[in-house]
Short mmCIF file of C-alpha atoms in Angstrom, two decimals:
data_model
loop_
_atom_site.label_atom_id
_atom_site.label_comp_id
_atom_site.label_asym_id
_atom_site.label_seq_id
_atom_site.Cartn_x
_atom_site.Cartn_y
_atom_site.Cartn_z
CA UNK A 51 75.72 61.49 49.32
CA UNK A 52 78.66 61.00 46.41
CA UNK A 53 81.18 63.00 48.52
CA UNK A 54 80.34 61.27 51.69
CA UNK A 55 80.62 58.00 50.05
CA UNK A 56 83.94 59.02 48.76
CA UNK A 57 85.09 60.21 52.29
CA UNK A 58 84.09 56.91 53.93
CA UNK A 59 85.94 55.00 50.99
CA UNK A 60 89.10 57.38 51.63
CA UNK A 61 89.08 56.54 55.23
CA UNK A 62 88.58 52.87 54.67
CA UNK A 63 91.56 52.81 52.31
CA UNK A 64 93.63 54.86 54.93
CA UNK A 65 92.91 52.20 57.78
CA UNK A 66 93.96 49.43 55.47
CA UNK A 67 97.43 51.59 54.64
CA UNK A 68 98.03 52.07 58.44
CA UNK A 69 97.20 48.15 59.38
CA UNK A 70 99.71 47.37 56.84
CA UNK A 71 102.19 50.07 58.01
CA UNK A 72 102.30 48.49 61.45
CA UNK A 73 104.23 45.82 59.79
CA UNK A 74 105.82 47.39 56.96
CA UNK A 75 106.80 51.00 57.88
CA UNK A 76 108.29 51.69 54.62
CA UNK A 77 104.67 52.06 53.21
CA UNK A 78 104.71 55.48 54.98
CA UNK A 79 106.20 58.41 53.07
CA UNK A 80 105.96 62.37 52.94
CA UNK A 81 102.46 63.77 51.78
CA UNK A 82 102.64 67.06 52.85
CA UNK A 83 99.16 68.77 52.39
CA UNK A 84 98.90 71.25 55.50
CA UNK A 85 101.55 73.61 56.92
CA UNK A 86 101.54 75.49 60.02
CA UNK A 87 103.60 78.60 60.34
CA UNK A 88 104.23 80.03 63.91
CA UNK A 89 104.93 83.53 62.44
CA UNK A 90 105.75 85.29 65.65
CA UNK A 91 106.54 84.00 69.60
CA UNK A 92 105.18 87.18 70.85
CA UNK A 93 101.89 86.83 72.79
CA UNK A 94 99.56 89.23 74.42
CA UNK A 95 98.25 86.72 77.02
CA UNK A 96 100.12 84.78 79.44
CA UNK A 97 98.11 81.52 79.78
CA UNK A 98 98.92 79.42 82.66
CA UNK A 99 100.03 76.27 80.66
CA UNK A 100 101.78 78.31 77.68
CA UNK A 101 105.38 79.42 77.43
CA UNK A 102 105.07 81.56 74.44
CA UNK A 103 105.73 85.23 75.24
CA UNK A 104 107.78 84.26 78.29
CA UNK A 105 110.73 81.66 77.82
CA UNK A 106 110.05 79.96 74.63
CA UNK A 107 111.57 81.36 71.44
CA UNK A 108 111.74 84.63 73.24
CA UNK A 109 111.79 87.66 70.76
CA UNK A 110 111.68 85.26 67.59
CA UNK A 111 109.69 86.32 64.79
CA UNK A 112 109.91 85.12 60.93
CA UNK A 113 110.56 88.02 58.45
CA UNK A 114 107.87 88.95 55.56
CA UNK A 115 110.52 87.81 53.13
CA UNK A 116 111.35 84.24 54.60
CA UNK A 117 107.29 83.48 54.78
CA UNK A 118 106.71 84.72 51.21
CA UNK A 119 109.63 82.37 50.21
CA UNK A 120 108.18 79.48 52.30
CA UNK A 121 104.81 79.87 50.94
CA UNK A 122 106.19 79.82 47.21
CA UNK A 123 108.17 76.71 47.96
CA UNK A 124 105.29 75.03 49.73
CA UNK A 125 102.80 75.52 47.22
CA UNK A 126 105.67 74.10 44.61
CA UNK A 127 105.83 70.98 46.83
CA UNK A 128 101.86 70.18 46.93
CA UNK A 129 101.10 71.95 49.99
CA UNK A 130 97.67 73.50 49.61
CA UNK A 131 96.57 74.53 53.14
CA UNK A 132 98.33 76.91 55.49
CA UNK A 133 97.60 77.90 59.25
CA UNK A 134 99.32 81.06 60.47
CA UNK A 135 99.84 80.36 64.20
CA UNK A 136 101.84 81.90 67.03
CA UNK A 137 102.36 83.11 69.84
CA UNK A 138 99.77 85.57 68.79
CA UNK A 139 99.79 85.87 64.76
CA UNK A 140 97.82 89.09 64.84
CA UNK A 141 100.88 90.65 66.55
CA UNK A 142 103.01 90.31 63.35
CA UNK A 143 102.75 93.59 61.11
CA UNK A 144 103.01 91.73 58.00
CA UNK A 145 100.22 89.02 58.61
CA UNK A 146 97.80 90.50 55.99
CA UNK A 147 100.79 90.56 53.33
CA UNK A 148 101.16 86.85 54.26
CA UNK A 149 97.56 85.85 54.11
CA UNK A 150 97.44 87.68 50.64
CA UNK A 151 100.34 85.85 49.04
CA UNK A 152 98.90 82.42 50.15
CA UNK A 153 95.56 83.20 48.87
CA UNK A 154 97.14 84.20 45.63
CA UNK A 155 98.62 80.88 45.16
CA UNK A 156 95.43 79.13 45.62
CA UNK A 157 96.34 77.86 49.14
CA UNK A 158 93.60 77.65 51.75
CA UNK A 159 94.68 79.92 54.29
CA UNK A 160 93.51 80.44 58.10
CA UNK A 161 94.38 81.88 61.12
CA UNK A 162 94.65 80.52 64.60
CA UNK A 163 94.62 83.50 67.15
CA UNK A 164 93.34 84.29 70.54
CA UNK A 165 91.06 87.03 69.03
CA UNK A 166 91.82 89.94 70.97
CA UNK A 167 92.73 91.98 68.01
CA UNK A 168 90.27 90.94 65.39
CA UNK A 169 88.38 94.18 65.81
CA UNK A 170 91.73 96.15 64.53
CA UNK A 171 92.99 93.29 61.89
CA UNK A 172 89.99 91.83 60.64
CA UNK A 173 89.58 94.47 57.80
CA UNK A 174 92.81 93.80 56.28
CA UNK A 175 92.94 90.24 56.67
CA UNK A 176 89.35 89.86 54.90
CA UNK A 177 90.89 92.01 52.10
CA UNK A 178 93.76 89.99 51.91
CA UNK A 179 91.64 86.91 51.18
CA UNK A 180 91.31 85.14 54.67
CA UNK A 181 87.54 83.47 55.03
CA UNK A 182 88.05 81.55 58.06
CA UNK A 183 89.71 81.34 61.44
CA UNK A 184 90.03 79.50 64.73
CA UNK A 185 89.92 80.79 68.32
CA UNK A 186 91.54 79.23 71.35
CA UNK A 187 89.25 79.33 74.14
CA UNK A 188 89.50 78.70 78.07
CA UNK A 189 86.14 79.48 79.76
CA UNK A 190 83.80 82.26 80.50
CA UNK A 191 84.22 85.52 82.23
CA UNK A 192 86.70 85.27 85.18
CA UNK A 193 87.69 81.85 84.22
CA UNK A 194 89.21 83.01 80.88
CA UNK A 195 90.88 85.99 82.56
CA UNK A 196 92.37 83.81 85.49
CA UNK A 197 93.67 81.36 83.07
CA UNK A 198 95.35 83.89 80.66
CA UNK A 199 96.46 85.87 83.45
CA UNK A 200 95.11 89.12 82.06
CA UNK A 201 92.07 90.85 83.23
CA UNK A 202 88.99 92.24 81.25
CA UNK A 203 90.52 90.14 78.23
CA UNK A 204 87.17 88.02 77.93
CA UNK A 205 85.20 91.13 77.31
CA UNK A 206 87.53 92.10 74.75
CA UNK A 207 87.38 88.64 72.91
CA UNK A 208 83.55 88.52 73.08
CA UNK A 209 83.46 92.20 71.71
CA UNK A 210 85.94 91.26 68.98
CA UNK A 211 84.07 88.24 67.83
CA UNK A 212 80.67 90.37 67.75
CA UNK A 213 82.52 92.90 65.55
CA UNK A 214 83.73 90.24 62.93
CA UNK A 215 80.27 89.00 62.78
CA UNK A 216 78.57 92.56 62.46
CA UNK A 217 81.07 93.53 59.65
CA UNK A 218 81.03 90.34 57.59
CA UNK A 219 78.12 88.13 58.68
CA UNK A 220 78.80 84.47 57.69
CA UNK A 221 81.26 85.43 54.91
CA UNK A 222 83.79 84.51 57.58
CA UNK A 223 83.64 80.98 59.01
CA UNK A 224 84.67 80.93 62.79
CA UNK A 225 85.65 77.90 64.99
CA UNK A 226 85.99 77.88 68.60
CA UNK A 227 88.64 75.51 69.86
CA UNK A 228 87.54 74.70 73.30
CA UNK A 229 90.65 73.41 75.19
CA UNK A 230 89.50 70.33 77.34
CA UNK A 231 91.80 70.35 80.38
CA UNK A 232 91.52 69.77 84.13
CA UNK A 233 90.14 73.17 84.85
CA UNK A 234 87.67 73.25 82.00
CA UNK A 235 86.40 69.70 82.49
CA UNK A 236 82.83 70.09 83.47
CA UNK A 237 79.65 70.01 82.06
CA UNK A 238 78.75 73.55 83.00
CA UNK A 239 81.85 74.66 81.59
CA UNK A 240 81.18 72.78 78.45
CA UNK A 241 77.53 74.29 78.16
CA UNK A 242 78.93 77.71 78.71
CA UNK A 243 81.42 77.37 75.85
CA UNK A 244 78.92 75.77 73.62
CA UNK A 245 76.49 78.72 74.41
CA UNK A 246 79.16 81.18 73.67
CA UNK A 247 80.04 79.47 70.35
CA UNK A 248 76.51 79.28 69.42
CA UNK A 249 75.99 83.07 70.03
CA UNK A 250 78.63 84.04 67.62
CA UNK A 251 77.61 81.46 65.30
CA UNK A 252 81.13 79.35 65.58
CA UNK A 253 81.82 75.64 64.91
CA UNK A 254 82.75 73.74 67.96
CA UNK A 255 86.12 71.71 68.34
CA UNK A 256 87.29 70.06 71.34
CA UNK A 257 91.27 70.51 71.87
CA UNK A 258 92.45 67.93 74.22
CA UNK A 259 95.34 69.26 76.52
CA UNK A 260 98.83 67.96 75.72
CA UNK A 261 101.63 68.16 77.87
CA UNK A 262 104.15 66.87 75.34
CA UNK A 263 104.06 70.38 73.43
CA UNK A 264 107.41 72.08 74.10
CA UNK A 265 105.70 75.30 74.66
CA UNK A 266 103.23 73.93 77.09
CA UNK A 267 103.18 72.52 80.65
CA UNK A 268 100.82 71.35 82.86
CA UNK A 269 100.57 74.45 85.14
CA UNK A 270 101.46 75.44 88.51
CA UNK A 271 101.49 72.41 90.73
CA UNK A 272 100.16 70.38 88.06
CA UNK A 273 96.72 71.83 88.03
CA UNK A 274 96.09 71.34 84.57
CA UNK A 275 96.74 67.80 84.20
CA UNK A 276 94.09 65.01 84.76
CA UNK A 277 94.56 62.64 87.69
CA UNK A 278 93.62 58.97 88.35
CA UNK A 279 90.30 60.01 90.32
CA UNK A 280 89.17 62.11 87.68
CA UNK A 281 87.72 59.42 85.51
CA UNK A 282 84.15 60.11 86.75
CA UNK A 283 83.83 63.72 85.74
CA UNK A 284 85.70 63.05 82.33
CA UNK A 285 83.22 60.39 81.53
CA UNK A 286 80.43 62.92 82.55
CA UNK A 287 81.88 65.30 79.98
CA UNK A 288 82.33 62.77 77.46
CA UNK A 289 78.53 61.72 77.76
CA UNK A 290 77.62 65.51 77.45
CA UNK A 291 79.84 65.56 74.08
CA UNK A 292 78.21 62.61 72.61
CA UNK A 293 74.65 64.37 73.35
CA UNK A 294 75.96 67.37 71.43
CA UNK A 295 77.32 65.48 68.83
CA UNK A 296 73.84 63.40 68.09
CA UNK A 297 71.77 66.85 68.31
CA UNK A 298 74.41 69.11 66.32
CA UNK A 299 76.47 66.75 64.20
CA UNK A 300 77.45 69.79 61.92
CA UNK A 301 78.26 72.50 64.58
CA UNK A 302 80.68 69.63 66.35
CA UNK A 303 82.11 68.42 63.14
CA UNK A 304 84.83 65.99 64.86
CA UNK A 305 83.78 62.36 64.18
CA UNK A 306 81.76 60.14 66.63
CA UNK A 307 84.68 57.85 66.79
CA UNK A 308 86.74 60.70 68.39
CA UNK A 309 84.08 62.17 70.39
CA UNK A 310 83.49 58.52 72.10
CA UNK A 311 87.36 58.13 72.35
CA UNK A 312 87.78 61.20 74.42
CA UNK A 313 87.55 60.25 78.03
CA UNK A 314 90.14 57.02 77.22
CA UNK A 315 92.39 59.51 75.28
CA UNK A 316 92.51 62.02 78.56
CA UNK A 317 92.69 59.15 81.14
CA UNK A 318 95.37 57.38 79.26
CA UNK A 319 97.57 60.06 77.92
CA UNK A 320 100.62 59.09 75.87
CA UNK A 321 99.51 55.19 76.65
CA UNK A 322 96.89 55.82 73.91
CA UNK A 323 98.79 54.58 71.04
CA UNK A 324 97.04 55.97 67.96
CA UNK A 325 99.64 55.87 64.77
CA UNK A 326 100.40 59.53 63.84
CA UNK A 327 99.74 60.74 60.39
CA UNK A 328 102.09 63.94 60.32
CA UNK A 329 103.46 62.57 57.50
CA UNK A 330 100.64 65.03 55.81
CA UNK A 331 101.89 67.94 57.61
CA UNK A 332 104.74 70.29 58.28
CA UNK A 333 105.33 72.74 61.04
CA UNK A 334 107.77 76.04 60.99
CA UNK A 335 108.62 77.73 64.23
CA UNK A 336 108.96 81.46 64.66
CA UNK A 337 112.93 81.02 64.85
CA UNK A 338 112.55 79.16 61.25
CA UNK A 339 112.94 75.82 62.32
CA UNK A 340 111.24 72.95 60.39
CA UNK A 341 109.73 70.08 62.09
CA UNK A 342 107.23 67.24 60.71
CA UNK A 343 105.01 68.83 63.79
CA UNK A 344 105.36 71.17 66.58
CA UNK A 345 106.59 68.64 69.04
CA UNK A 346 109.44 66.59 67.39
CA UNK A 347 111.38 65.72 64.21
CA UNK A 348 113.56 68.74 63.31
CA UNK A 349 114.61 68.68 59.79
CA UNK A 350 116.24 72.19 59.06
CA UNK A 351 115.78 75.88 59.27
CA UNK A 352 114.39 78.11 56.57
CA UNK A 353 116.71 80.90 57.60
CA UNK A 354 119.47 78.79 56.29
CA UNK A 355 117.91 76.44 53.76
CA UNK A 356 114.95 76.36 51.32
CA UNK A 357 111.92 74.70 52.27
CA UNK A 358 111.70 72.63 48.84
CA UNK A 359 115.23 71.38 49.89
CA UNK A 360 114.19 69.95 52.86
CA UNK A 361 110.92 68.48 51.84
CA UNK A 362 110.97 64.56 50.64
CA UNK A 363 114.50 64.10 51.42
CA UNK A 364 115.87 61.04 53.38
CA UNK A 365 115.36 62.97 56.76
CA UNK A 366 111.77 63.70 55.83
CA UNK A 367 110.93 60.49 54.93
CA UNK A 368 112.58 58.95 58.20
CA UNK A 369 110.64 61.35 60.37
CA UNK A 370 107.21 60.34 58.80
CA UNK A 371 107.93 56.77 59.59
CA UNK A 372 109.16 57.64 63.34
CA UNK A 373 106.31 59.64 63.58
CA UNK A 374 103.89 56.99 62.38
CA UNK A 375 105.69 54.59 64.76
CA UNK A 376 105.21 57.10 67.79
CA UNK A 377 108.87 57.31 68.40
CA UNK A 378 108.10 60.68 69.97
CA UNK A 379 106.31 62.05 73.10
CA UNK A 380 103.02 61.06 71.40
CA UNK A 381 101.10 64.10 71.63
CA UNK A 382 96.99 64.84 71.10
CA UNK A 383 97.69 66.67 67.88
CA UNK A 384 95.60 65.35 64.73
CA UNK A 385 93.55 63.21 66.84
CA UNK A 386 90.50 62.98 64.57
CA UNK A 387 92.20 61.91 61.32
CA UNK A 388 94.57 59.51 63.48
CA UNK A 389 91.59 57.80 65.41
CA UNK A 390 89.59 57.51 62.20
CA UNK A 391 92.82 55.76 60.29
CA UNK A 392 93.34 53.50 63.31
CA UNK A 393 91.19 50.21 62.50
CA UNK A 394 90.93 49.21 66.31
CA UNK A 395 89.98 52.36 67.56
CA UNK A 396 87.22 52.50 64.79
CA UNK A 397 85.93 49.22 65.96
CA UNK A 398 85.89 50.23 69.56
CA UNK A 399 84.50 53.42 69.48
CA UNK A 400 82.38 53.88 66.33
#
C-alpha cells in the first residue's frame, strides 16, 4: 500500500512538472536512468515493416570493449537500467559478457529479442545474471511467419519459450510485446496473442506501431498503417483490451489511462500531442551513435568520444527540451509514462 501511494504521488508531481514545463521548458533537464544499446544491426528475420538486417546500419556491430566502456560510463552518470537490443541482440557473440558486466555493476539488465535463439543462448545469459527478457510478437502460426517472411519460425519461437520455462521456471521473467498494427488489429488476433502469453506465463504489453522509427516503415503498399475507416475495429480491440485490463491487471501492467487512450493514439498518430519524457533515457545504435532515443536528437558517437563526456552537456540539455516539446517525429515510444505525466490525458482517459 505504501509503495502504491508513493507511486501515485510520484505521478502527480510529474504531472505538475510537465504542466509547468509547457510554459517554462527550462524545467526539463537530463535525468537518464534507462539506456538502450542496439548491440548489432544483424537480424535473423525479415519483418515486413523493419529495415534491420537489410538496409539500415548494414553490418554494424558494437565491440565488446566499446560496450563495456559504455556500461562503466553509464553507471558512473547514474543510469541503473540497460536494455540490450538490435537487430537481434542474441546474434552478438559477446552478449553474455555484456550482461555479466552490467549486472556486476548493479544495473537492471534485460534483453529485447525475437526469441528464436533462446534455446541456445539462455544458459549463458542466465549464468551472466539476466533474469528478464521481452519478446516482440506479431501473430500466431502462419501469421507470424508471413509477417517475419521466414517460414517455420513461429514453431521455433514457441519451442524456445517453452525451453526457457522448462529450464528456469519463473526465475526468469518474460514479457510478450504484442505489436498492434493494422494486420494484428482484431479481437481474434488479440485473444490468440493473449493465450500464447498465458501459456508461457508471460506478462502482456501492447506496443503501438510507429512509422517515425528510422528502421521502420508502413510495409509494402502501406499495409501496416491504420486508415481513417479503421476506427470501428480499433475501438473494438480497444474495448477488448480494457476488459483484459479489468480482469487481469497484473498480467497487463500498462496503466488504465494508456489502455483507454490506445484507440485515439492509433487513429491520431503524430497528432496525439503527448509531451515526451525521453529526458530519462539514452539510446546507442549499432554504429555507436548516441541519441536521446532511437528516433532523433543525435549527440555523438561512442566510437569517437566517451559516453560520460556526452551526458549532461549543452547538447544533451537542448535535446531533452526539444523532445519534451515534440520538435521531432513524435513517435509512440514511452507512451505509458508519457500519458501518466500528461494531466489532460489523465483527466480524459482515467
